[in-house]
mmCIF file of C-alpha atoms in Angstrom:
data_model
loop_
_atom_site.group_PDB
_atom_site.id
_atom_site.type_symbol
_atom_site.label_atom_id
_atom_site.label_comp_id
_atom_site.label_asym_id
_atom_site.label_seq_id
_atom_site.Cartn_x
_atom_site.Cartn_y
_atom_site.Cartn_z
ATOM 1 C CA GLN A 164 135.901 183.785 111.955
ATOM 2 C CA VAL A 165 133.884 180.714 111.085
ATOM 3 C CA GLN A 166 135.898 177.563 111.789
ATOM 4 C CA LEU A 167 134.332 174.352 110.581
ATOM 5 C CA ALA A 168 135.390 170.803 111.350
ATOM 6 C CA GLU A 169 133.712 167.639 110.090
ATOM 7 C CA SER A 170 133.550 164.293 111.841
ATOM 8 C CA GLY A 171 131.791 160.981 111.456
ATOM 9 C CA GLY A 172 133.166 159.780 108.151
ATOM 10 C CA GLY A 173 134.509 156.305 107.641
ATOM 11 C CA LEU A 174 133.604 153.026 106.039
ATOM 12 C CA GLY A 175 130.004 152.079 105.427
ATOM 13 C CA GLN A 176 128.274 149.265 103.634
ATOM 14 C CA ALA A 177 125.861 149.536 100.756
ATOM 15 C CA GLY A 178 122.394 149.884 102.199
ATOM 16 C CA GLY A 179 123.744 151.047 105.525
ATOM 17 C CA SER A 180 123.885 154.413 107.264
ATOM 18 C CA LEU A 181 126.430 156.968 108.396
ATOM 19 C CA LYS A 182 125.997 160.319 110.110
ATOM 20 C CA LEU A 183 128.318 163.236 109.569
ATOM 21 C CA SER A 184 128.686 166.184 111.902
ATOM 22 C CA CYS A 185 130.209 169.608 111.378
ATOM 23 C CA THR A 186 130.893 171.955 114.268
ATOM 24 C CA ASP A 187 131.683 175.644 114.083
ATOM 25 C CA SER A 188 134.164 176.565 116.794
ATOM 26 C CA GLY A 189 134.696 180.143 115.664
ATOM 27 C CA GLY A 190 132.288 181.686 118.117
ATOM 28 C CA THR A 191 130.864 184.247 115.696
ATOM 29 C CA ASN A 192 127.294 185.497 115.472
ATOM 30 C CA ILE A 193 127.132 185.277 111.691
ATOM 31 C CA ARG A 194 123.759 184.087 110.458
ATOM 32 C CA TYR A 195 124.968 181.801 107.701
ATOM 33 C CA PHE A 196 123.351 179.098 105.666
ATOM 34 C CA MET A 197 125.200 175.794 105.516
ATOM 35 C CA GLY A 198 125.714 172.932 103.148
ATOM 36 C CA TRP A 199 127.327 169.581 102.620
ATOM 37 C CA PHE A 200 129.430 168.961 99.545
ATOM 38 C CA ARG A 201 131.294 165.958 98.236
ATOM 39 C CA GLN A 202 134.156 165.375 95.880
ATOM 40 C CA ALA A 203 135.079 162.012 94.414
ATOM 41 C CA PRO A 204 138.526 161.405 92.897
ATOM 42 C CA GLY A 205 138.846 163.099 89.520
ATOM 43 C CA LYS A 206 135.485 164.824 89.842
ATOM 44 C CA GLU A 207 134.291 168.296 90.725
ATOM 45 C CA ARG A 208 133.028 169.226 94.155
ATOM 46 C CA ASP A 209 129.235 169.091 94.144
ATOM 47 C CA VAL A 210 126.633 170.296 96.573
ATOM 48 C CA VAL A 211 124.782 167.455 98.279
ATOM 49 C CA ALA A 212 122.414 169.248 100.638
ATOM 50 C CA ALA A 213 121.922 172.704 102.078
ATOM 51 C CA ILE A 214 119.964 174.364 104.854
ATOM 52 C CA THR A 215 119.060 177.925 105.737
ATOM 53 C CA TRP A 216 120.106 179.719 108.908
ATOM 54 C CA ALA A 217 116.710 179.144 110.486
ATOM 55 C CA GLY A 218 116.634 175.546 109.344
ATOM 56 C CA THR A 219 113.221 176.035 107.785
ATOM 57 C CA SER A 220 114.284 175.387 104.218
ATOM 58 C CA THR A 221 116.450 172.631 102.788
ATOM 59 C CA TRP A 222 117.704 171.599 99.378
ATOM 60 C CA TYR A 223 118.981 168.232 98.142
ATOM 61 C CA ALA A 224 120.745 167.003 95.047
ATOM 62 C CA ASP A 225 118.601 164.539 93.111
ATOM 63 C CA SER A 226 121.170 161.812 93.716
ATOM 64 C CA VAL A 227 120.614 161.880 97.483
ATOM 65 C CA LYS A 228 116.997 162.972 97.764
ATOM 66 C CA ASP A 229 114.966 160.673 100.033
ATOM 67 C CA ARG A 230 118.178 159.066 101.339
ATOM 68 C CA PHE A 231 120.068 161.899 103.046
ATOM 69 C CA THR A 232 118.780 164.381 105.609
ATOM 70 C CA ILE A 233 120.460 167.643 106.530
ATOM 71 C CA SER A 234 119.774 169.301 109.854
ATOM 72 C CA ARG A 235 121.375 171.782 112.206
ATOM 73 C CA ASP A 236 121.415 172.454 115.918
ATOM 74 C CA LYS A 237 122.195 176.126 116.362
ATOM 75 C CA ALA A 238 122.527 175.782 120.119
ATOM 76 C CA LYS A 239 125.410 173.369 119.518
ATOM 77 C CA ASN A 240 126.723 175.195 116.413
ATOM 78 C CA THR A 241 126.547 171.858 114.643
ATOM 79 C CA LEU A 242 125.397 170.718 111.226
ATOM 80 C CA TYR A 243 124.467 167.121 110.511
ATOM 81 C CA LEU A 244 124.060 164.880 107.487
ATOM 82 C CA GLN A 245 122.231 161.625 108.073
ATOM 83 C CA MET A 246 123.025 159.298 105.183
ATOM 84 C CA ASN A 247 120.810 156.249 104.731
ATOM 85 C CA SER A 248 120.596 153.601 102.014
ATOM 86 C CA LEU A 249 124.213 154.217 101.156
ATOM 87 C CA LYS A 250 125.492 153.383 97.699
ATOM 88 C CA PRO A 251 129.069 152.814 96.496
ATOM 89 C CA GLU A 252 128.700 155.955 94.381
ATOM 90 C CA ASP A 253 128.349 157.965 97.599
ATOM 91 C CA THR A 254 132.063 157.368 98.174
ATOM 92 C CA ALA A 255 133.797 160.757 98.330
ATOM 93 C CA VAL A 256 135.374 163.315 100.595
ATOM 94 C CA TYR A 257 132.546 165.203 102.271
ATOM 95 C CA TYR A 258 132.910 168.861 103.175
ATOM 96 C CA CYS A 259 130.717 171.150 105.187
ATOM 97 C CA ALA A 260 130.589 174.824 104.336
ATOM 98 C CA ALA A 261 128.908 178.051 105.383
ATOM 99 C CA GLY A 262 127.932 181.164 103.484
ATOM 100 C CA VAL A 263 125.944 184.372 103.730
ATOM 101 C CA ALA A 264 125.430 185.517 100.147
ATOM 102 C CA GLY A 265 124.076 183.968 97.005
ATOM 103 C CA LEU A 266 122.115 180.773 96.665
ATOM 104 C CA PHE A 267 122.572 178.126 99.313
ATOM 105 C CA SER A 268 122.261 175.438 96.640
ATOM 106 C CA ARG A 269 125.303 176.677 94.718
ATOM 107 C CA LEU A 270 128.957 176.150 95.553
ATOM 108 C CA ASP A 271 129.870 179.779 94.817
ATOM 109 C CA GLY A 272 127.641 180.973 97.653
ATOM 110 C CA TYR A 273 129.958 179.545 100.309
ATOM 111 C CA SER A 274 132.831 181.329 102.010
ATOM 112 C CA TRP A 275 133.985 179.027 104.795
ATOM 113 C CA TRP A 276 134.941 175.381 104.462
ATOM 114 C CA GLY A 277 135.873 172.463 106.663
ATOM 115 C CA GLN A 278 138.830 170.213 105.920
ATOM 116 C CA GLY A 279 136.706 167.302 104.732
ATOM 117 C CA THR A 280 136.049 163.779 105.909
ATOM 118 C CA GLN A 281 136.328 160.614 103.839
ATOM 119 C CA VAL A 282 133.268 158.429 103.324
ATOM 120 C CA THR A 283 133.815 155.076 101.660
ATOM 121 C CA VAL A 284 130.903 152.785 100.854
ATOM 122 C CA SER A 285 131.656 149.187 100.089
ATOM 123 C CA SER A 286 129.433 146.926 98.064
#
C-alpha cells in the first residue's frame, strides 16, 4: 500500500520560496509516477507538476512553469516541490499523489493521495 505524507507547507512571502516534501512510507515496490496538486478554497483540485517513475520526464502547469521544480529521490522514497517566486495566487492546500495508469498530467491518473499541506503566500 502506498502511504503518502506531505510536509514543508506554511507561510511564505510573495517573491520568496518554499519547499514541499512527500514521503511514501508504504514500503511497496510499485513503479508509480507522482504529482503535486493544489486546491484553493472554492476551486477544483488542479495538477501543478508531475514526474515519471524514472524522473526523466516532468510536466508543469503553465501557472507555475519556470517557478516550480518537481523532483524525486527514489532512494529516500521522497518527492519534492521547490517553489520559487511565490505569488499570493499560489495559496492553496497542496497534495502529493501517485499513480500507475493513465496520463501523469491528469488528476484521474492518480490512485494514492496524501492528506495535504497548507501553503499560504502573503503579499
